[in-house]
mmCIF file with all atom_site columns, C-alpha atoms in Angstrom:
data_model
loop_
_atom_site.group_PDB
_atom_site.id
_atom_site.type_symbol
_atom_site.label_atom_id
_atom_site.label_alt_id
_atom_site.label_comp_id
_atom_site.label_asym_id
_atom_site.label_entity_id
_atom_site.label_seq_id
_atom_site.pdbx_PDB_ins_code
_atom_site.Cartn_x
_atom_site.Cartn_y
_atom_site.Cartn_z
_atom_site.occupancy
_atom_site.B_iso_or_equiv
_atom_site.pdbx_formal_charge
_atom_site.auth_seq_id
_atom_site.auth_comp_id
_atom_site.auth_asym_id
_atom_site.auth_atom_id
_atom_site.pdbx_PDB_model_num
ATOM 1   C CA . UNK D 1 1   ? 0.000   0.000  0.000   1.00 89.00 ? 285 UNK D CA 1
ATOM 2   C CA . UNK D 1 2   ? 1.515   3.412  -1.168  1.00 95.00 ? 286 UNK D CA 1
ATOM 3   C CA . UNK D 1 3   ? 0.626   7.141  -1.006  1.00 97.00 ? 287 UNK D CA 1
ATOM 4   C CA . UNK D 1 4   ? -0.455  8.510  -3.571  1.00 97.00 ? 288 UNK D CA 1
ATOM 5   C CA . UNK D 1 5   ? -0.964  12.088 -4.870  1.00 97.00 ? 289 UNK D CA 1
ATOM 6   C CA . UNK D 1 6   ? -2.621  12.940 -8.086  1.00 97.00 ? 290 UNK D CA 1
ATOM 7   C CA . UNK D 1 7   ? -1.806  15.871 -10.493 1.00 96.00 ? 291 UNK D CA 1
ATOM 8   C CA . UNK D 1 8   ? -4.512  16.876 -13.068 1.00 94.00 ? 292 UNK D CA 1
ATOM 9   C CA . UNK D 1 9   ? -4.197  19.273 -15.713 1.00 89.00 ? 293 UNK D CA 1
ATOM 10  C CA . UNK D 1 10  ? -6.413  21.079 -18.592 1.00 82.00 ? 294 UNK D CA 1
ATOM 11  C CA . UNK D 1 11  ? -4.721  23.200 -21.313 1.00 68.00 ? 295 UNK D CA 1
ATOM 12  C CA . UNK D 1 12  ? -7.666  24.571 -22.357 1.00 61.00 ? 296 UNK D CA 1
ATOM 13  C CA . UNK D 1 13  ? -11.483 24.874 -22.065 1.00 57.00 ? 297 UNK D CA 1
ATOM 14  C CA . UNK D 1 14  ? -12.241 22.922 -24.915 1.00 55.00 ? 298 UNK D CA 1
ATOM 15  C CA . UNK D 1 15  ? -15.410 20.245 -23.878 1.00 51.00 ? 299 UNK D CA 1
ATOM 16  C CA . UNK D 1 16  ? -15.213 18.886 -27.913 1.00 52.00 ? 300 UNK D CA 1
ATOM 17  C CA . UNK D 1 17  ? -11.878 17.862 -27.220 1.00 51.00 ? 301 UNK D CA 1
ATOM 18  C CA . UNK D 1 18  ? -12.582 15.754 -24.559 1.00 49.00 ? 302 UNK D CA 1
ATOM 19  C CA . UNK D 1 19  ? -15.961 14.461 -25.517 1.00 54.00 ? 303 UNK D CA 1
ATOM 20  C CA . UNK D 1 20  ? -15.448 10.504 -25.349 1.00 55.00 ? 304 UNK D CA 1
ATOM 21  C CA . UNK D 1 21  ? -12.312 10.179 -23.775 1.00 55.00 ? 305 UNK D CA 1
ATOM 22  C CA . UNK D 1 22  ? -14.298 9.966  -19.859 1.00 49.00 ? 306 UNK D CA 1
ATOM 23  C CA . UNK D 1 23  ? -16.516 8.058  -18.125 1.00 52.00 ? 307 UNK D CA 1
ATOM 24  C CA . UNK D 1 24  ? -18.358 10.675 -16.666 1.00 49.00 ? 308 UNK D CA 1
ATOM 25  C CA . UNK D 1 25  ? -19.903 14.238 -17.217 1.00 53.00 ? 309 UNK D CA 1
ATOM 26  C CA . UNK D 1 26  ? -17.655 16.078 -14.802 1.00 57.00 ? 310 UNK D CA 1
ATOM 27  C CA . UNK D 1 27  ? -14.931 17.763 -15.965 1.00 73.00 ? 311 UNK D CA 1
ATOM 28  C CA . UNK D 1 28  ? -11.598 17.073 -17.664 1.00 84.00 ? 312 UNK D CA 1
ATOM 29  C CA . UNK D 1 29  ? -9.662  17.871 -14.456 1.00 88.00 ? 313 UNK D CA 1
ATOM 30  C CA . UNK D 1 30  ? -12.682 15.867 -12.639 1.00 89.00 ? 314 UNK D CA 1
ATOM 31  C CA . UNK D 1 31  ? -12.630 13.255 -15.151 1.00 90.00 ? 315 UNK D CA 1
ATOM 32  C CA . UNK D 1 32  ? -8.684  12.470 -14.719 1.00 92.00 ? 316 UNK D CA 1
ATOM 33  C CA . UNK D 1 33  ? -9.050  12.844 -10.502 1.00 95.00 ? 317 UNK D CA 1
ATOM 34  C CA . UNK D 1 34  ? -11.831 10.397 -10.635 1.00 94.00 ? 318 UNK D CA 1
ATOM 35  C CA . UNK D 1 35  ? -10.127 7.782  -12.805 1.00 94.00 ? 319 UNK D CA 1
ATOM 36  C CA . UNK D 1 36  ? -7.229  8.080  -10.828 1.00 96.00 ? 320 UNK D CA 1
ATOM 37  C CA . UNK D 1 37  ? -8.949  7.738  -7.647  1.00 96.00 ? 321 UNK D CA 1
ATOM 38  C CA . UNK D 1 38  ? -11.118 4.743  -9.200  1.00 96.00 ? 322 UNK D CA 1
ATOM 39  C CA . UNK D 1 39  ? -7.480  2.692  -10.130 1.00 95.00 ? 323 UNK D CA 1
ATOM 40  C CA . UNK D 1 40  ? -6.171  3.386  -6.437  1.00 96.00 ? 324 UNK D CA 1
ATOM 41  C CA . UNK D 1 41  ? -8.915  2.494  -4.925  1.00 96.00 ? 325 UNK D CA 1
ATOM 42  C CA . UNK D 1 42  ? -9.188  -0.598 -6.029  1.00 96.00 ? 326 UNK D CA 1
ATOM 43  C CA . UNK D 1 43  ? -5.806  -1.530 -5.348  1.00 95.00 ? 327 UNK D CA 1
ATOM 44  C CA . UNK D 1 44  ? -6.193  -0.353 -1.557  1.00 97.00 ? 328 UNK D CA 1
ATOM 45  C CA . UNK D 1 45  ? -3.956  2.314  -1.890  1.00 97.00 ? 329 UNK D CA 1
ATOM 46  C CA . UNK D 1 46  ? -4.261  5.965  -0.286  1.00 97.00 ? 330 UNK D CA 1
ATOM 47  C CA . UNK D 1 47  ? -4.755  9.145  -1.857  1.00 97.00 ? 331 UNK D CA 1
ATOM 48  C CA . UNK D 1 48  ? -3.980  12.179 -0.162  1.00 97.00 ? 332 UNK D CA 1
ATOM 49  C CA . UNK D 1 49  ? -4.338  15.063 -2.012  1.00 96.00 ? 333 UNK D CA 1
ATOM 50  C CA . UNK D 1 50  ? -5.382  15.864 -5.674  1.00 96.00 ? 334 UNK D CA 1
ATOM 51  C CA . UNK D 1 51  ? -3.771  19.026 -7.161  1.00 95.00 ? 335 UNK D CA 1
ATOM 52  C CA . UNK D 1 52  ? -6.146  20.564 -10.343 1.00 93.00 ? 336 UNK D CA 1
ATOM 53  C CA . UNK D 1 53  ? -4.038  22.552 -12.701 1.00 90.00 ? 337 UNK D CA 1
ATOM 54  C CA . UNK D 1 54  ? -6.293  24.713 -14.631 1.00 79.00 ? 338 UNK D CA 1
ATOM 55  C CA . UNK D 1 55  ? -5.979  26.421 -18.176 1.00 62.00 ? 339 UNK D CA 1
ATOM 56  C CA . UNK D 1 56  ? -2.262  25.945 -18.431 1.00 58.00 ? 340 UNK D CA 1
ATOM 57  C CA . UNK D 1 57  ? -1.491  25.964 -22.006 1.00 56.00 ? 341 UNK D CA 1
ATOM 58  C CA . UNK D 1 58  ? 1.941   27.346 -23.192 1.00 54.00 ? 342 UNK D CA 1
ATOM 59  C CA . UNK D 1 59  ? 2.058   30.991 -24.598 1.00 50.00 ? 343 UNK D CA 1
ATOM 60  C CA . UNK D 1 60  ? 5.746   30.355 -25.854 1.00 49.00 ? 344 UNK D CA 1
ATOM 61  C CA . UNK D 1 61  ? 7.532   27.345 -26.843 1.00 54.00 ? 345 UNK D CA 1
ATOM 62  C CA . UNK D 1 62  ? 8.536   25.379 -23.637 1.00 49.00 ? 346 UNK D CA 1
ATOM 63  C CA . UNK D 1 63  ? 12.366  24.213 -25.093 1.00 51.00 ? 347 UNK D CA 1
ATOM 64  C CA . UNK D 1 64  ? 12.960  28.220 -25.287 1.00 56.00 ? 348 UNK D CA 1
ATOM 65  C CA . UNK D 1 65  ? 12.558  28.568 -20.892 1.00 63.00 ? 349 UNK D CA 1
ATOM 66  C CA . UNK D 1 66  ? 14.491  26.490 -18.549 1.00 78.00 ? 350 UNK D CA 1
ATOM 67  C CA . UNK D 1 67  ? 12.373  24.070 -16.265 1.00 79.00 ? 351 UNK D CA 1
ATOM 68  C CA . UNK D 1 68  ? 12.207  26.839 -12.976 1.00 82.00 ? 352 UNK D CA 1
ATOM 69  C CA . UNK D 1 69  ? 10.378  29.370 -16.041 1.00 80.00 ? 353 UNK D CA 1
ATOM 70  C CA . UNK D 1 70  ? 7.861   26.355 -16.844 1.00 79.00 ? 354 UNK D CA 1
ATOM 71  C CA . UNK D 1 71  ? 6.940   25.604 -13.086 1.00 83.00 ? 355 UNK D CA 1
ATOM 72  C CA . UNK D 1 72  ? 6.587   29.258 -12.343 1.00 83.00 ? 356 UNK D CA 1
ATOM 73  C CA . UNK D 1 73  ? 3.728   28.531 -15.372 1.00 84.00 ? 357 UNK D CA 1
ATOM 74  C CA . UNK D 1 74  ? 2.218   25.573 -13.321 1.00 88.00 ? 358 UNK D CA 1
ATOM 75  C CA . UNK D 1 75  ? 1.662   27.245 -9.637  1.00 91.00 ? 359 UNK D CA 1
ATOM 76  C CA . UNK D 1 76  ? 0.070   24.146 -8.653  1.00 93.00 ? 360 UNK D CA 1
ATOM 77  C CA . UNK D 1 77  ? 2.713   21.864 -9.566  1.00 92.00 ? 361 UNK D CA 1
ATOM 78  C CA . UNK D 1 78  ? 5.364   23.969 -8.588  1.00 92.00 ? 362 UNK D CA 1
ATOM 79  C CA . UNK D 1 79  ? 3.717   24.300 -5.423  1.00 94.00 ? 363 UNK D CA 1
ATOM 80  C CA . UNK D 1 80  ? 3.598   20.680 -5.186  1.00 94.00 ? 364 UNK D CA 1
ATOM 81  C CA . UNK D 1 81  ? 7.399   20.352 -6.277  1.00 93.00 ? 365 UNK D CA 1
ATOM 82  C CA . UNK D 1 82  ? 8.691   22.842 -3.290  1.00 95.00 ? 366 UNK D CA 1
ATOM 83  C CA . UNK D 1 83  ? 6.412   20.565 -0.860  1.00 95.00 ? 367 UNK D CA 1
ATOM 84  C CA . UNK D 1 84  ? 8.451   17.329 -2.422  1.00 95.00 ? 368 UNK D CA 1
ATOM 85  C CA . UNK D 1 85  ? 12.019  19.815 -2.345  1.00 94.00 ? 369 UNK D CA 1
ATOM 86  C CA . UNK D 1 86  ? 10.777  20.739 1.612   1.00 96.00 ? 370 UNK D CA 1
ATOM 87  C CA . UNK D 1 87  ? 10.829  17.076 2.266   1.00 95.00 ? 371 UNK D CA 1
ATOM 88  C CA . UNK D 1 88  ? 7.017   17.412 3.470   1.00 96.00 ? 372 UNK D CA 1
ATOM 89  C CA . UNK D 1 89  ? 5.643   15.305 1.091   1.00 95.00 ? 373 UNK D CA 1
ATOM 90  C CA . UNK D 1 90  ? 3.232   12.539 2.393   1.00 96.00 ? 374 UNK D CA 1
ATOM 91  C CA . UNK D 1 91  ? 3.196   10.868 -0.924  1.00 97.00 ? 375 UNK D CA 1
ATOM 92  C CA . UNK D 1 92  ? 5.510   8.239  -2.771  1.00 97.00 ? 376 UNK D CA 1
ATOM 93  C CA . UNK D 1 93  ? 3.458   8.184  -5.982  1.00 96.00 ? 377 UNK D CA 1
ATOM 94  C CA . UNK D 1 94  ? 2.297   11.447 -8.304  1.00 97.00 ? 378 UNK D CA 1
ATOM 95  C CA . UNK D 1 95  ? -0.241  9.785  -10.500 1.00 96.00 ? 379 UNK D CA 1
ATOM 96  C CA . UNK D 1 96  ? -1.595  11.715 -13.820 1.00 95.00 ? 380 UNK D CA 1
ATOM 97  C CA . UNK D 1 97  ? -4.033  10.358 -16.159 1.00 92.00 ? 381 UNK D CA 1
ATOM 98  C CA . UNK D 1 98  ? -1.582  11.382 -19.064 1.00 88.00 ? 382 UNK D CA 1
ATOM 99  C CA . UNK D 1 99  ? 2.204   12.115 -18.563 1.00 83.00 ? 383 UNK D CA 1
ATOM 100 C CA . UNK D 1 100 ? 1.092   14.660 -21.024 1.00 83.00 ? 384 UNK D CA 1
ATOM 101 C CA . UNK D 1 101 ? -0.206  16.161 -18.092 1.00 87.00 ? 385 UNK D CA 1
ATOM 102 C CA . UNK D 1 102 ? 2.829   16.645 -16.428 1.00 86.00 ? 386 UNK D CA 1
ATOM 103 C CA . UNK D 1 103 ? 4.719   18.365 -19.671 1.00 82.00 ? 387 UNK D CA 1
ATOM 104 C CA . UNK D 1 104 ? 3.939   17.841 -23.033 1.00 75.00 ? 388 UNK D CA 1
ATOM 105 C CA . UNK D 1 105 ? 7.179   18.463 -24.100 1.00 75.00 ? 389 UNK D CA 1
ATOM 106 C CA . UNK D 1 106 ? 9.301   16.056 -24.087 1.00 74.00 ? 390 UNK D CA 1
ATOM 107 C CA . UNK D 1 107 ? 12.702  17.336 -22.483 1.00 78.00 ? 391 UNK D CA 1
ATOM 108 C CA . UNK D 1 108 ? 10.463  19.038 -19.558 1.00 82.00 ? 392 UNK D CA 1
ATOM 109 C CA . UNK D 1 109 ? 8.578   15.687 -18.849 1.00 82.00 ? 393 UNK D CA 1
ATOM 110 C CA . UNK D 1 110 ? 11.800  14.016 -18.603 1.00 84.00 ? 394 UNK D CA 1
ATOM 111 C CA . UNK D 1 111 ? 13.209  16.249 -16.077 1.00 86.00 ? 395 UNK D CA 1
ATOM 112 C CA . UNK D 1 112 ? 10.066  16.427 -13.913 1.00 89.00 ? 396 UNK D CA 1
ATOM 113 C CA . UNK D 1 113 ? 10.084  12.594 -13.680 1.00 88.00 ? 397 UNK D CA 1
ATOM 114 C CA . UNK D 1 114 ? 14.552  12.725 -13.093 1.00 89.00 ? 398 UNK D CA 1
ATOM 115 C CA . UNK D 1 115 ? 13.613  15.389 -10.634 1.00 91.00 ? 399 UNK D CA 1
ATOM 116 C CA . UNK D 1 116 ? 10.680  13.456 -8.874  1.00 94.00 ? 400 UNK D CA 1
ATOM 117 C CA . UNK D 1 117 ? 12.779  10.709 -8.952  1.00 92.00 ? 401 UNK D CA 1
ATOM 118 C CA . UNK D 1 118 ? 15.239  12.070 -7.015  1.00 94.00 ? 402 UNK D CA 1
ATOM 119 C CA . UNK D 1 119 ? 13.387  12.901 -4.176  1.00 96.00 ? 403 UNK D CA 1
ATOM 120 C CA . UNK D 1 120 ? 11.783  8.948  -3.851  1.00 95.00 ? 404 UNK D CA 1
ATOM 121 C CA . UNK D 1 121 ? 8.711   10.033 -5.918  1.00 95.00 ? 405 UNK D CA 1
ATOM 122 C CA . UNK D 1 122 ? 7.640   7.457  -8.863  1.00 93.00 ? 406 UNK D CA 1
ATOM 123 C CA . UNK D 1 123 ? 5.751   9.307  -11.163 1.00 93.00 ? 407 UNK D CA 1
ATOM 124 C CA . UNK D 1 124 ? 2.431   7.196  -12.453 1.00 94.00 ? 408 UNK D CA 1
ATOM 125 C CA . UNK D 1 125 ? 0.466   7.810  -15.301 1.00 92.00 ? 409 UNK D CA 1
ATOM 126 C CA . UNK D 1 126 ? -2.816  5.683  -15.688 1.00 92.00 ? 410 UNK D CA 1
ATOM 127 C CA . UNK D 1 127 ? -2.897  6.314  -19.824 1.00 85.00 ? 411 UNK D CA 1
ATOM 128 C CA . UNK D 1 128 ? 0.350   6.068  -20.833 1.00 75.00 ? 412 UNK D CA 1
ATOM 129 C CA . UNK D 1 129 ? 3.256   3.885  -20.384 1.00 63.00 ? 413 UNK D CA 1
ATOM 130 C CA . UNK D 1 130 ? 5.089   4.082  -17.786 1.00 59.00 ? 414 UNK D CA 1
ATOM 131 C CA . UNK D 1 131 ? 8.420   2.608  -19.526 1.00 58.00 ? 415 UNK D CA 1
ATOM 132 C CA . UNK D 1 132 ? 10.901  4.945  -20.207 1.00 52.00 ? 416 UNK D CA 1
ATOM 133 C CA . UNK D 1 133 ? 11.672  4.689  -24.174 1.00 50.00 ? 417 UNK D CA 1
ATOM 134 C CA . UNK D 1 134 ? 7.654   4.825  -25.031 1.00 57.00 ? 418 UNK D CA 1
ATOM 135 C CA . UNK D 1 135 ? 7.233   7.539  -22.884 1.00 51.00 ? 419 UNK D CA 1
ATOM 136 C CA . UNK D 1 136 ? 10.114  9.694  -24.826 1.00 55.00 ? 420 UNK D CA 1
ATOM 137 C CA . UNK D 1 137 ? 8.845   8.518  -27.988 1.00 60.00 ? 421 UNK D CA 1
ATOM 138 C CA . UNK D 1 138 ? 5.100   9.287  -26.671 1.00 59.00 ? 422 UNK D CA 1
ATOM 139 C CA . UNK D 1 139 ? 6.866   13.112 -25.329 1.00 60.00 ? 423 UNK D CA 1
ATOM 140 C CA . UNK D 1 140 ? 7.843   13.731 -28.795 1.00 59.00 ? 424 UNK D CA 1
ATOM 141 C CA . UNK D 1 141 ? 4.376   12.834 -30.370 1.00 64.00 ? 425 UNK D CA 1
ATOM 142 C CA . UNK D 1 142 ? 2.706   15.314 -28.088 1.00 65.00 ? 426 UNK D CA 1
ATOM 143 C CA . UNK D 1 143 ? 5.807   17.980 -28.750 1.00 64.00 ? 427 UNK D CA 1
ATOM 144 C CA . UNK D 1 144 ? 4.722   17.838 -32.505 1.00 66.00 ? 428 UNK D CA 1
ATOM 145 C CA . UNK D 1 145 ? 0.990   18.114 -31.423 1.00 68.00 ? 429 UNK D CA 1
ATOM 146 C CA . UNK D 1 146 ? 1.870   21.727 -29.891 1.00 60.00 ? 430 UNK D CA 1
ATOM 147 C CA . UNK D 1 147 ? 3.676   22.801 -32.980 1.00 63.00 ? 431 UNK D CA 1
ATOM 148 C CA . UNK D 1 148 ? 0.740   21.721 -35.329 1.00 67.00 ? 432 UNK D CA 1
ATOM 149 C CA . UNK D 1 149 ? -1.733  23.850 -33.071 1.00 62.00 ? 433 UNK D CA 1
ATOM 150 C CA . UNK D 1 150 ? 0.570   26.716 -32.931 1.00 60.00 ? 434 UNK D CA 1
ATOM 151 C CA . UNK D 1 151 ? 1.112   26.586 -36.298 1.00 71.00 ? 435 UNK D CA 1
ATOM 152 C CA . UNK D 1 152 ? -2.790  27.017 -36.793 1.00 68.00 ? 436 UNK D CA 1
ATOM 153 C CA . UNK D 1 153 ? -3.127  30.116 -34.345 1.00 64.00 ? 437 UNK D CA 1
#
């Protein structure tokens, strides 16, 4: 039995986006907590806390700031981080629904998850594999997702 903290995340208000991909009616940020809690449950773990990240989509591109600029961008998660750096945590797992969630970019996710790791914290994603050479290759997908968009704004 572990503890467990979950980390959910929205870029953006868009409900067609995310038609389908729930079980429920709630929102995104709802939608990933309550998935999250669902999968822990079960296994008897505890959860105790769930940070919600809200409307956090990158202005610039994310490989042009260093990783301090990008969690100055994510006050919940940098929040959480200095809790983890303070050596308060009362968690061993940070569980998304997406690493996506985390940091779409590839090079960011990557140092989150070196980072949490440092500090004892296994980094869980429910979605997405949790191996190391699909999640890169999966960090680079999403990387060329946020160019395409940009490219279209």
């Amino acid at each position: 039995m572990v503890n467990v903290a979950i980390y959910t995340r929205i870029s953006r208000p868009d409900k067609k986006k995310y038609e389908g991909r729930f079980k429920t009616e709630a929102t995104p940020t709802e939608r990933q907590a309550q998935e999250l809690r669902e999968y822990f449950d079960k296994k008897g773990d505890t959860i105790t806390q769930v940070v919600e990240e809200k409307l956090t989509a990158a202005s610039q591109k994310e490989n042009e700031i260093d990783l301090n600029q990008y969690l100055a961008k994510r006050p919940q998660l940098n929040a959480l981080i200095s809790t983890i750096r303070s050596g308060k945590a009362d968690f061993e797992v940070l569980a998304v629904w997406r690493h996506d969630r985390l940091a779409r970019d590839a090079l960011f996710q990557e140092s989150l998850i070196r980072l949490l790791n440092g500090y004892k914290i296994r980094v869980f994603s429910l979605n997405s594999s949790n191996e190391t050479i699909t999640r890169r290759l999966q960090g680079v997908i999403d990387q060329e997702e946020i160019d395409v968009i940009r490219k279209r704004t």
